[in-house]
Protein backbone atom coordinates (compact mmCIF):
# COMPACT_ATOMS: atom_id res chain seq x y z
CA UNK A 1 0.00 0.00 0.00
CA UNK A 2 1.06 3.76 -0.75
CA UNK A 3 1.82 5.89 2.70
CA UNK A 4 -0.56 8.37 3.01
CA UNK A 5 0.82 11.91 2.10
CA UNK A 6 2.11 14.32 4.74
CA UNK A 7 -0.14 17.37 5.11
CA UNK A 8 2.44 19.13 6.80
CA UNK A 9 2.76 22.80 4.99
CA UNK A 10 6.58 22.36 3.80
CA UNK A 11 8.90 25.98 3.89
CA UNK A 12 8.79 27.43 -0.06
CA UNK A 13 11.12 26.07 -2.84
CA UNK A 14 14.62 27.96 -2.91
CA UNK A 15 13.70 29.86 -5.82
CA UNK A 16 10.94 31.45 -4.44
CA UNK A 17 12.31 32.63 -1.48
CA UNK A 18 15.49 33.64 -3.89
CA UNK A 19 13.25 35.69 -6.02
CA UNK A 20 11.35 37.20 -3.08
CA UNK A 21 14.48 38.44 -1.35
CA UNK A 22 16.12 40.16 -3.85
CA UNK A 23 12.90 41.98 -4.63
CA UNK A 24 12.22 43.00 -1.40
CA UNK A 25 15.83 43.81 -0.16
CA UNK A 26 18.09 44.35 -2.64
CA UNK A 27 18.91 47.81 -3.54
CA UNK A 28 20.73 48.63 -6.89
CA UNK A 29 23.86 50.36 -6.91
CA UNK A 30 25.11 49.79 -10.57
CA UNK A 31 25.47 52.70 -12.23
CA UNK A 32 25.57 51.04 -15.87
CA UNK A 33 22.74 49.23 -14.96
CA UNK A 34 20.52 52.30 -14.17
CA UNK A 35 21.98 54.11 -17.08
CA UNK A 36 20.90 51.04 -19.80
CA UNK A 37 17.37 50.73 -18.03
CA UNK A 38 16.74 54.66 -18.83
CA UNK A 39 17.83 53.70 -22.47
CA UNK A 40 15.54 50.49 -22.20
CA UNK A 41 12.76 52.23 -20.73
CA UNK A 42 12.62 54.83 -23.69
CA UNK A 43 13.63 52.05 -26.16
CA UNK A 44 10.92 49.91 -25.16
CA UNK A 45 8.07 52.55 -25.16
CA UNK A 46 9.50 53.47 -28.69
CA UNK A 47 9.01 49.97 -29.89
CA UNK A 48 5.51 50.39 -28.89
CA UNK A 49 4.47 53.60 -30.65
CA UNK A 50 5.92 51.97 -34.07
CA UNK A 51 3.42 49.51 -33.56
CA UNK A 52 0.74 51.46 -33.13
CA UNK A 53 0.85 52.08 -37.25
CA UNK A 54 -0.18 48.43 -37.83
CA UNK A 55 -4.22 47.53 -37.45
CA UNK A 56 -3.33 44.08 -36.65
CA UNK A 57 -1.81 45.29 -33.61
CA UNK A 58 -4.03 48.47 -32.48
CA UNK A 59 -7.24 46.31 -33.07
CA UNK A 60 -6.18 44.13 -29.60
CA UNK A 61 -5.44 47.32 -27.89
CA UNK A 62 -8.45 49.48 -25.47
CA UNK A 63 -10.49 47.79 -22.80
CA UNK A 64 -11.87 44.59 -23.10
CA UNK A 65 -15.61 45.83 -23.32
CA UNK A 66 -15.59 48.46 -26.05
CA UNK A 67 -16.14 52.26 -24.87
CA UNK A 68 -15.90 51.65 -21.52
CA UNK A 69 -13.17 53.12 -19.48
CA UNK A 70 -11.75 53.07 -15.81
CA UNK A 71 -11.29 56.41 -13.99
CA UNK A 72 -8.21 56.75 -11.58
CA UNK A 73 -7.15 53.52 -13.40
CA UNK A 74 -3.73 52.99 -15.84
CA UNK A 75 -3.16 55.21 -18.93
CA UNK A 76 -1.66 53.18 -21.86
CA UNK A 77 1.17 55.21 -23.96
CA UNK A 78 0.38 56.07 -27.24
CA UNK A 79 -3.28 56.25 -26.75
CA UNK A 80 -6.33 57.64 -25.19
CA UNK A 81 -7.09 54.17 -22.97
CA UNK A 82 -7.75 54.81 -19.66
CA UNK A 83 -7.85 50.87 -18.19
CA UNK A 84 -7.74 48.90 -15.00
CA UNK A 85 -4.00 48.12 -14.68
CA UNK A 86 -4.85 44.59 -15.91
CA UNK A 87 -5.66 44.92 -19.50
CA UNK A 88 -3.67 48.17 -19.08
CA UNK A 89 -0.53 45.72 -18.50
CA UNK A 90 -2.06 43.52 -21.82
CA UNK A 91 -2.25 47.13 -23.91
CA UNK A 92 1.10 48.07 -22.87
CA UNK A 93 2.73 44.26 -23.32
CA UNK A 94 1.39 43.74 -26.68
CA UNK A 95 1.84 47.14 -28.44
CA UNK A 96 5.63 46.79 -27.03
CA UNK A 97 6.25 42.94 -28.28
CA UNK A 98 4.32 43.07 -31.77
CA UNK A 99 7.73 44.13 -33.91
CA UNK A 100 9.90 42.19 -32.53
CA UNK A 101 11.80 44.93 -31.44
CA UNK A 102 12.51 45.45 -28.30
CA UNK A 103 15.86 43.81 -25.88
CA UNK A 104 16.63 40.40 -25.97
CA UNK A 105 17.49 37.75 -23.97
CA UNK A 106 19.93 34.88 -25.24
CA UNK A 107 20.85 32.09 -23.14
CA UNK A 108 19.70 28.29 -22.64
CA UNK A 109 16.48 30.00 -22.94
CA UNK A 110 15.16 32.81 -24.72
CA UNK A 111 13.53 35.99 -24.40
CA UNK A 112 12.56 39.77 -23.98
CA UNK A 113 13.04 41.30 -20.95
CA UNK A 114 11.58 44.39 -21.14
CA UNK A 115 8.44 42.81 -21.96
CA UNK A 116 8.06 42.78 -18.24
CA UNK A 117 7.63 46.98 -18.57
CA UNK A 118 3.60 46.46 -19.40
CA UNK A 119 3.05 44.95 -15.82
CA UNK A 120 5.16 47.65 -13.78
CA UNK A 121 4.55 50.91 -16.25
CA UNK A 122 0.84 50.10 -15.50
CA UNK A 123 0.74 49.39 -12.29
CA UNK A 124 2.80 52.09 -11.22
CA UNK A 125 0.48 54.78 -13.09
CA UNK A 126 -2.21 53.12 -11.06
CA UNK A 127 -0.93 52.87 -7.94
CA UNK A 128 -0.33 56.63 -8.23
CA UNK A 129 -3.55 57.70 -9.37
CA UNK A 130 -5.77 55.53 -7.76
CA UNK A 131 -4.12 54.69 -4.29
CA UNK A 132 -2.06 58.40 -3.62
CA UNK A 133 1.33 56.31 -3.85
CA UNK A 134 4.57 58.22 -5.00
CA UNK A 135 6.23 56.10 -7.71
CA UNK A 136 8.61 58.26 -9.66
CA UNK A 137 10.12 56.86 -13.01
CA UNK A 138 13.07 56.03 -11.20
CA UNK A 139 11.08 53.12 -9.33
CA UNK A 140 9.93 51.92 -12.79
CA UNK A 141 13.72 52.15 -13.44
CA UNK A 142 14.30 49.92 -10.16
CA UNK A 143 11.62 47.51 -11.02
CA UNK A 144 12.75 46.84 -14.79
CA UNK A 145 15.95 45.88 -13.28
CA UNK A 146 15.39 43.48 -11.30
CA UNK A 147 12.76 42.20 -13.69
CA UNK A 148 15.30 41.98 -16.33
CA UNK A 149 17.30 40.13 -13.70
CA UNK A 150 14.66 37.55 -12.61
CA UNK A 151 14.01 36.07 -15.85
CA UNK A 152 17.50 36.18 -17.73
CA UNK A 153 18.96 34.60 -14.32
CA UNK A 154 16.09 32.00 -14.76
CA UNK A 155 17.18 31.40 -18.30
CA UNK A 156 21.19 31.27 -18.10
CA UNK A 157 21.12 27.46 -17.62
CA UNK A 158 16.88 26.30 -17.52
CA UNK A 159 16.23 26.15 -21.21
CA UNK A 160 12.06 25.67 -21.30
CA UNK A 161 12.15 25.28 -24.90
CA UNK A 162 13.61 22.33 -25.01
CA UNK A 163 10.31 20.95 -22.91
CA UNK A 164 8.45 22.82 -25.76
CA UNK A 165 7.54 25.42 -22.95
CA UNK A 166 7.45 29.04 -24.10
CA UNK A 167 9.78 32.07 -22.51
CA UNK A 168 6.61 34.21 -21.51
CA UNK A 169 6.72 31.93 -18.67
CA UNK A 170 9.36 34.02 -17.36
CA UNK A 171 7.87 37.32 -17.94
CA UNK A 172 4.65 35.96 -15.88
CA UNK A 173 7.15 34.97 -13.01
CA UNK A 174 9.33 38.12 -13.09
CA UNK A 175 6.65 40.94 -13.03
CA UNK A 176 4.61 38.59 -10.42
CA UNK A 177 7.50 39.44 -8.35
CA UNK A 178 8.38 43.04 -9.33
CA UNK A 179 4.48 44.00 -9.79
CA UNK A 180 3.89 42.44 -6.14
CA UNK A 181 6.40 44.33 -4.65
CA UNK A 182 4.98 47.83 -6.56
CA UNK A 183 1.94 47.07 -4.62
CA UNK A 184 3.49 46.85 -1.23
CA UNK A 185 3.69 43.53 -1.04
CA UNK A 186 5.87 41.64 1.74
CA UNK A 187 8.22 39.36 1.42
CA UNK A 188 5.70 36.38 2.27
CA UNK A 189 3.68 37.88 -0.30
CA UNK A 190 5.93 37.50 -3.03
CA UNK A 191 6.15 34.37 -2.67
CA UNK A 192 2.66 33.38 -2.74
CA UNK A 193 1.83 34.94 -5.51
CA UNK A 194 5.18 33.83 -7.45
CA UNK A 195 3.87 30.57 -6.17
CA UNK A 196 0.32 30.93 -8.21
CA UNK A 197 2.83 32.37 -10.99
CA UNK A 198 4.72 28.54 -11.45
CA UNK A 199 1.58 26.99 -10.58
CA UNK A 200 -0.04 28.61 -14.10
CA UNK A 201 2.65 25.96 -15.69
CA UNK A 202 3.38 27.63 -19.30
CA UNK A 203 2.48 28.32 -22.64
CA UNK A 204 3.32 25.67 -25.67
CA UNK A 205 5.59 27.51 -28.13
CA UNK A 206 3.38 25.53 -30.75
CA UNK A 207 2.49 29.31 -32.21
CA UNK A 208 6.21 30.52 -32.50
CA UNK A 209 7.30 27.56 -35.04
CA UNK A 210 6.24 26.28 -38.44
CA UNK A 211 3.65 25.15 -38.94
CA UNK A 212 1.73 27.08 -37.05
CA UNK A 213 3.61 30.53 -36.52
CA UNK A 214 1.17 33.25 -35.87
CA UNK A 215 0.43 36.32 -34.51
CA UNK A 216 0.34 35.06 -30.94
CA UNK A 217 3.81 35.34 -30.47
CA UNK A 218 3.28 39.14 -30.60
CA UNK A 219 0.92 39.54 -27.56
CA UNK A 220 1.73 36.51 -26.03
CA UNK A 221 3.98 38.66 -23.55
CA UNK A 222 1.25 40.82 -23.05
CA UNK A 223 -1.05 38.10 -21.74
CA UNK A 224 1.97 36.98 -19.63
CA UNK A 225 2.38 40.36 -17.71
CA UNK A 226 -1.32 41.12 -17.48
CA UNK A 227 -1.69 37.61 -15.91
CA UNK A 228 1.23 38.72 -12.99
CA UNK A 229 -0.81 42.08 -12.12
CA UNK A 230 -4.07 39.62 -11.96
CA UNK A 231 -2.14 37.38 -9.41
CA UNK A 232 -0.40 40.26 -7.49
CA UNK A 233 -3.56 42.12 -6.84
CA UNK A 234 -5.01 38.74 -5.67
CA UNK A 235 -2.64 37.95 -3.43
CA UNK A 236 -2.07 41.40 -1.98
CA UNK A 237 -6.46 40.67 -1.30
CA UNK A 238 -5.30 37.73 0.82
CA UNK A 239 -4.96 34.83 -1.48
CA UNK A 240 -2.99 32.03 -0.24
CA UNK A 241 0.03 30.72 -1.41
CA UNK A 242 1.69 27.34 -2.68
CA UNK A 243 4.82 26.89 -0.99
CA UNK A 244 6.05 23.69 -2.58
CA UNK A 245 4.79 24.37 -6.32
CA UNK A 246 8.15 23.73 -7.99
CA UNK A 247 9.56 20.35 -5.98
CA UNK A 248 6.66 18.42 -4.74
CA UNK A 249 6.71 15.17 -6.03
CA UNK A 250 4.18 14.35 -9.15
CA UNK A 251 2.45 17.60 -8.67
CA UNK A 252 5.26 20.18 -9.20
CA UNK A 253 6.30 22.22 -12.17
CA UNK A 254 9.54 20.56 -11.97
CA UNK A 255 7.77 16.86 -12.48
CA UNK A 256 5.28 18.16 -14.68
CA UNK A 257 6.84 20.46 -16.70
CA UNK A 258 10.70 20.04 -16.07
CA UNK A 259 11.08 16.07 -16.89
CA UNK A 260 11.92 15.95 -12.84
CA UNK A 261 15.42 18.41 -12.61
CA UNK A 262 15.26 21.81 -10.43
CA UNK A 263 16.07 24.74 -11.62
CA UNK A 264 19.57 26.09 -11.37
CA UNK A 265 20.89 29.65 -10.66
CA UNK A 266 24.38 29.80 -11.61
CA UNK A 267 24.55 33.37 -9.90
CA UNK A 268 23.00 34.95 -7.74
CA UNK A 269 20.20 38.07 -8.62
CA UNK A 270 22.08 41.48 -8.88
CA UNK A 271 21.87 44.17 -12.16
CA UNK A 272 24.42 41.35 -14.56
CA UNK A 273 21.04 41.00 -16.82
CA UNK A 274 20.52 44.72 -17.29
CA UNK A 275 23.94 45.31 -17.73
CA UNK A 276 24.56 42.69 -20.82
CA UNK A 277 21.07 42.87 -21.96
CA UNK A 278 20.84 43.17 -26.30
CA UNK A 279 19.01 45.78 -28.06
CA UNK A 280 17.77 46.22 -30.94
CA UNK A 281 18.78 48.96 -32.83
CA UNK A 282 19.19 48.57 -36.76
CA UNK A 283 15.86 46.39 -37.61
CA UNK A 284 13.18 44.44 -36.44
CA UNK A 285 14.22 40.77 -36.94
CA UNK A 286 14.57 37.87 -34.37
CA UNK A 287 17.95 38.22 -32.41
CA UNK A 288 19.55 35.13 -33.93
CA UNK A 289 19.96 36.72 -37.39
CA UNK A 290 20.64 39.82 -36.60
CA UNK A 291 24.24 39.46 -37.46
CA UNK A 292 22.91 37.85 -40.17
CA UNK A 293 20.74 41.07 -42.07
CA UNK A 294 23.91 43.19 -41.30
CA UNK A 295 26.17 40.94 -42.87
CA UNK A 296 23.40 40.68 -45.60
CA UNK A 297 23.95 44.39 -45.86
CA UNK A 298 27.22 44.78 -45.95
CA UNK A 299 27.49 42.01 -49.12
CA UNK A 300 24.10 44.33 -50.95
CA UNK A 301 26.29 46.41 -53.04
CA UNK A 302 28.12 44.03 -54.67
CA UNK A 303 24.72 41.30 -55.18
CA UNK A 304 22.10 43.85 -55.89
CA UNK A 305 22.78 43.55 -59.51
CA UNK A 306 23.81 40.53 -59.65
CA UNK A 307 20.87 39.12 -58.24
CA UNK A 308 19.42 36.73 -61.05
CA UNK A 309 22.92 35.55 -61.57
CA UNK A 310 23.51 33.74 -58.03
CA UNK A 311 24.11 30.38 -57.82
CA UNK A 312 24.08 29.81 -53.84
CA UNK A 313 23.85 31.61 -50.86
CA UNK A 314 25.68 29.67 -48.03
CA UNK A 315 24.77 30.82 -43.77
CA UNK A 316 27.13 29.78 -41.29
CA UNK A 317 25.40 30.28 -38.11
CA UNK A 318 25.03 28.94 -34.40
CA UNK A 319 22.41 25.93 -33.15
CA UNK A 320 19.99 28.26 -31.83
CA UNK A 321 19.25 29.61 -34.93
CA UNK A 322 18.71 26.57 -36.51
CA UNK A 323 16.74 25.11 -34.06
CA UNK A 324 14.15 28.54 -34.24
CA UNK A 325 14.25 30.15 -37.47
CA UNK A 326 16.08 27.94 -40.30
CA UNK A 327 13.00 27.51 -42.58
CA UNK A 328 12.13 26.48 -45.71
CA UNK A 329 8.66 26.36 -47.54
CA UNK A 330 5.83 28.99 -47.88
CA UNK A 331 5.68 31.39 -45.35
CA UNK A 332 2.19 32.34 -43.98
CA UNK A 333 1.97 35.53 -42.18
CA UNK A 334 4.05 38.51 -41.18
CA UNK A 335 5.31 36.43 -38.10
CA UNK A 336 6.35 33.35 -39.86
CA UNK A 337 8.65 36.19 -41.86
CA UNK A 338 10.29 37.73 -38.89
CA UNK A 339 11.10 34.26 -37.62
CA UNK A 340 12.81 32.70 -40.75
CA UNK A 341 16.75 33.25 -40.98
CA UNK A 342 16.47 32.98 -44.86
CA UNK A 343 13.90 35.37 -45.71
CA UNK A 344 15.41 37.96 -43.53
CA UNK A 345 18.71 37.64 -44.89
CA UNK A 346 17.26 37.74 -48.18
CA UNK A 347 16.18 41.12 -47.81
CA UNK A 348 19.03 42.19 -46.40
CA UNK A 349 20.94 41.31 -49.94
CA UNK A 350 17.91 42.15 -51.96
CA UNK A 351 17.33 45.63 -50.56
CA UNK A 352 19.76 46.51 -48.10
CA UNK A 353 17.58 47.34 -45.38
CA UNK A 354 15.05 46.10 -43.26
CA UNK A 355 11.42 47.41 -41.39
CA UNK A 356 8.50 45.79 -40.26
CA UNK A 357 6.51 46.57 -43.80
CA UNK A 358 8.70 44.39 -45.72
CA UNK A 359 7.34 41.57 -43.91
CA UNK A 360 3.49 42.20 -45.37
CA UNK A 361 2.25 40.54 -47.79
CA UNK A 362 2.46 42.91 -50.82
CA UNK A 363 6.05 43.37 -50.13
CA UNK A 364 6.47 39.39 -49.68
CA UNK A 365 4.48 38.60 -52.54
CA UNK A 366 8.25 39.83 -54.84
CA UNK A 367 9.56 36.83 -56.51
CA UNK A 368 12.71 37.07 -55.65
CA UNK A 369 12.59 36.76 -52.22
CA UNK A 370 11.66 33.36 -52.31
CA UNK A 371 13.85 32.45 -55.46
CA UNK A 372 16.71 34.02 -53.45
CA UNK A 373 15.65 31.61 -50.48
CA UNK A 374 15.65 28.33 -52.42
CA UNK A 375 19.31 29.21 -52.71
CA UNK A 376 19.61 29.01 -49.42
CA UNK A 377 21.58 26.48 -47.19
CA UNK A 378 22.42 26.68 -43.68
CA UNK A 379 25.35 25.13 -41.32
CA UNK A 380 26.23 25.02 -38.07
CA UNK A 381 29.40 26.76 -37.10
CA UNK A 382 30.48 24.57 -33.72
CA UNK A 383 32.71 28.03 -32.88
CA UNK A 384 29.91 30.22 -32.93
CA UNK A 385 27.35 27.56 -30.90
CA UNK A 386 30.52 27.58 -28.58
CA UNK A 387 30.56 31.35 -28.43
CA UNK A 388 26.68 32.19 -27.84
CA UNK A 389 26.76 30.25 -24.87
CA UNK A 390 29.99 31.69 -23.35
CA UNK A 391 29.10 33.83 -20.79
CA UNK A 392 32.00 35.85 -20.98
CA UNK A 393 31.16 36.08 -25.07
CA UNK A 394 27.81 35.87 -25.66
CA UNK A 395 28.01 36.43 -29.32
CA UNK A 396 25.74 35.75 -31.82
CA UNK A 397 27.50 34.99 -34.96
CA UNK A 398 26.28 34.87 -38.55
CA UNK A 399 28.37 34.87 -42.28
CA UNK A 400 27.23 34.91 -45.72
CA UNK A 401 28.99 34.06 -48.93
CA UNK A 402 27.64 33.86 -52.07
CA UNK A 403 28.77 31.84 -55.20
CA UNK A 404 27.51 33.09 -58.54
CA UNK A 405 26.72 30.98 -61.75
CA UNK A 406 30.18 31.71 -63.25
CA UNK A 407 31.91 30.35 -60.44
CA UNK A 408 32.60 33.46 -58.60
CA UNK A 409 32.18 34.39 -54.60
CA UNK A 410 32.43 36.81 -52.85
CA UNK A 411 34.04 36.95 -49.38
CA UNK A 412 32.43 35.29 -46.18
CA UNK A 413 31.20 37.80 -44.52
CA UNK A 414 31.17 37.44 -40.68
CA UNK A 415 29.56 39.35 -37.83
CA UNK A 416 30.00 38.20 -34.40
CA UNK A 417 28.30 40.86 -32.12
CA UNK A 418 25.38 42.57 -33.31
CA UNK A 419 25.13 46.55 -32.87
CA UNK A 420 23.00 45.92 -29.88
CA UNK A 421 25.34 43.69 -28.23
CA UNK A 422 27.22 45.42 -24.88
CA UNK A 423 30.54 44.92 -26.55
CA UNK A 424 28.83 47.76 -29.22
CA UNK A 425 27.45 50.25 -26.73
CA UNK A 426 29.75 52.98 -27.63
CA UNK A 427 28.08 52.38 -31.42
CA UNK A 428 24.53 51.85 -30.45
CA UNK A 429 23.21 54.11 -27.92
CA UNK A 430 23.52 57.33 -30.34
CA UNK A 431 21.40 55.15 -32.94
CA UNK A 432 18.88 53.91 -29.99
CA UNK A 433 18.16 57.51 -29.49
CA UNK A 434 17.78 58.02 -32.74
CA UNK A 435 15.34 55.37 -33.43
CA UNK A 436 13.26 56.81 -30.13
CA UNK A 437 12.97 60.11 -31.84
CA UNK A 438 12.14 58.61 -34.66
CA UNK A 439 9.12 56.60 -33.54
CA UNK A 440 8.00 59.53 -30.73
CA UNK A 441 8.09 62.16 -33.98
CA UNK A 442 6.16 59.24 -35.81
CA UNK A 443 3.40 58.85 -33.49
CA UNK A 444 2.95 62.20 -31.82
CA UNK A 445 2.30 65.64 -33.50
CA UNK A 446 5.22 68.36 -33.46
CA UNK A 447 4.28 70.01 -30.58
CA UNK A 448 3.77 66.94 -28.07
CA UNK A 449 6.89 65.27 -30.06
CA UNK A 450 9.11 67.73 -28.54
CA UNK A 451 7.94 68.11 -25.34
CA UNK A 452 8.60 64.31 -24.60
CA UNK A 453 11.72 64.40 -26.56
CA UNK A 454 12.73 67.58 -24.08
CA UNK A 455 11.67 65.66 -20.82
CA UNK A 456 13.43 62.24 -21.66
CA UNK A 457 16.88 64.12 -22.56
CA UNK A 458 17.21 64.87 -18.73
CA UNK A 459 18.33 61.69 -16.51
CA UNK A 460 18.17 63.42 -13.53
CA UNK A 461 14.87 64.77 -13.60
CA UNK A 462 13.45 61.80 -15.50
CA UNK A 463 14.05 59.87 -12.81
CA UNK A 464 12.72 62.20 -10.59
CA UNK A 465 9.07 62.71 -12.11
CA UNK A 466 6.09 61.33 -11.21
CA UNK A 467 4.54 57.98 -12.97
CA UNK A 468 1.90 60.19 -13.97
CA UNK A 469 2.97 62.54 -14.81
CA UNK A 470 5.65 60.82 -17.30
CA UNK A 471 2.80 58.76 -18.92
CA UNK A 472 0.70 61.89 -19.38
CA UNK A 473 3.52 63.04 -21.99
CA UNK A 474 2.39 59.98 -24.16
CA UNK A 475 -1.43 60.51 -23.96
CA UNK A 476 -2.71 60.70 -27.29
CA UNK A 477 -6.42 62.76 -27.44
């Protein structure tokens, strides 16, 4: 016969008790850390308002009964919503995420950080106009940090795709645990509701890989954060806990979920995530072929008029890339695009540049983008797998050569680090701001353009304002 099972409340897993004392105790104190966050912060917000020019994404955006609104409750950037912090969190999530163009993430698993910024941007603004609290941007600053920290910590060495589990699971957990603390949580109440977080399990990545990549991908983060404000507010109501939710036996994420192995930190939570964290800057493409379009761009010159004459385009690249993008076939939708390594490189050689429109379907529908990608073949460089997961590296390699009909080729190509990478900061902040401006001047008339653009070129007093009064810049009429 089977023992009956203790009902002896056990103490909480490691990891939540790790997570919920560096969110309640520890204080920040890296300077390069705070600096990148105000870059990400703007970034982010940026990556939000170019969205807002594509009906596929503005058509999930408001509340979730039309015309109704929620006074005192979370403005959404970009917009005239006025929601409960909730689908405010959803808004703010999904309008960020749906170019796939904010930071990145690259480790055993995957993933955007500052999707987390939905969550804590909204409830921040609501904390402050519906409970009198006194969040300036410089807590939102605080909070992205150690949200960035949470989940790329979580993913250095726990790779969750490779249980077919996808990395919004991370931003559920991380602004759970950021959002609870905006809300005055305790320590005990951070883990409870980081508890409910795990005990959601996780998403299948089914809609991020062929056959079936779709739009979900691009508000998938967006349901992820809304969910954490949904289980913060609950638990800062009183709702209980689950303290053994990751280890106990047949019931437990790790069991269930994690083919039976705990998690492991291989350091513990500080600002390293913030610090390394990738932007990007030059276009909106997955992060594994980033390096990939620029070195496409670099080789456009000398192809561009030589393009009916090309034999074979050859990609040395890194596993990771493989494993996610490397596709061949039709391609569906403007998110099967952004997520194949050969159709982004071929518009990289084709037209030496990349933006979200040539992903739609008038611009896809040239026939030389898929001629170009039948051409197409893709290896796996051991060096650069090696590289990508050094943690003193963390490159993310691509080259290109082409061979033409004649016999000809031209040089590999190589890019290790892409201009977003840490070891290109000098090079990419100037052309981060620029591509701020440039979606703030896109979005919001002259006047309102420069008033934001005026407020955000201050750190000091950025960091100094008022929630509100920050996300009143962005208010559209």
């Amino acid at each position: 016969m089977n023992s009956p099972r203790s009902c002896v409340r056990p103490e909480a897993d490691d990891v939540l008790v790790k997570i919920a004392d560096y969110v309640s105790d520890y204080r920040v104190n890296s300077q390069e850390a705070v600096r990148t966050a105000r870059y990400c912060l703007l970034d982010t917000l940026g990556c939000g308002f170019l969205a807002m020019a594509f009906p596929e994404c503005t058509k999930l955006l408001g509340p979730t009964v039309e015309g109704t609104s929620v006074p005192h409750g979370a403005r959404v950037p970009g917009t005239s919503y006025e929601l409960d912090p909730v689908q405010a969190a959803f808004n703010i999530g999904c309008m960020i995420r749906w170019l796939d163009f904010n930071d990145t993430w690259l480790a055993a698993e995957w993933g955007h950080p500052s999707d987390n910024l939905g969550g804590i941007l909204a409830v921040a603004d609501y904390q402050c106009r519906a409970r009198k609290a006194t969040h300036t941007v410089g807590d939102v600053i605080d909070a992205m940090i150690k949200a960035h920290e949470i989940q790329g910590v979580l993913a250095l060495e726990n790779s969750f795709n490779r249980v077919g589990l996808d990395h919004v699971l991370l931003v559920r957990i991380a602004s759970t645990a950021v959002v609870t603390g905006l809300l005055g949580g305790s320590r005990e109440q951070i883990i409870d509701a980081v508890s409910n977080a795990w005990a959601d399990g996780g998403a299948l990545r089914t809609y991020r890989h062929a056959p079936n990549t779709g739009s979900r991908k691009s508000w998938a983060a967006g349901d992820a954060t809304s969910r954490a404000v949904r289980l913060a507010m609950m638990t800062m109501k009183g709702e209980m806990g689950y303290p053994s939710v990751l280890s106990t036996k047949t019931w437990g994420f790790y069991d269930v979920l994690f083919q039976g192995k705990d998690f492991t930190l291989p350091r513990p939570f500080g600002s390293y995530v913030m610090e390394q964290v990738l932007f990007k800057i030059s276009f909106p493409a997955e992060f594994h072929a980033q390096t990939a379009v620029e070195a496409a761009m670099i080789l456009h010159p000398d192809v561009k008029n030589r393009l009916g004459e090309i034999e074979q385009v050859r990609i040395r690249t890194h596993e990771s890339a493989i494993r996610i993008i490397d596709k061949v076939g039709a391609l569906n939708n403007p998110a099967d695009r952004d997520h194949c390594l050969q159709y982004m490189t071929a518009i990289g050689l084709i037209f030496g540049e990349l933006t979200a429109r040539h992903y739609e379907d008038d611009l896809a529908a040239d026939p030389r983008i898929d001629g170009l990608r039948e051409k197409m073949v893709t290896e796996e460089d051991q060096q650069y797998t090696e590289a990508y997961l050094d943690p003193e590296k963390r490159s993310i390699a691509n080259a290109i050569q082409v061979t033409f009909k004649d016999g000809s080729q031209t040089e590999w190509v190589e890019v290790e680090y892409p201009v977003g990478h840490r070891r290109r900061r000098e090079e990419g902040i100037p052309l981060l701001i620029r591509k701020f401006e440039g979606a703030v001047k896109e979005r919001f008339a002259a006047e309102q353009a420069d008033r934001i653009l005026a407020a955000c070129a201050e750190p000091a007093s950025l960091d100094e304002m008022p929630v509100p009064d920050f996300v009143d810049l962005f208010v559209v009429p």
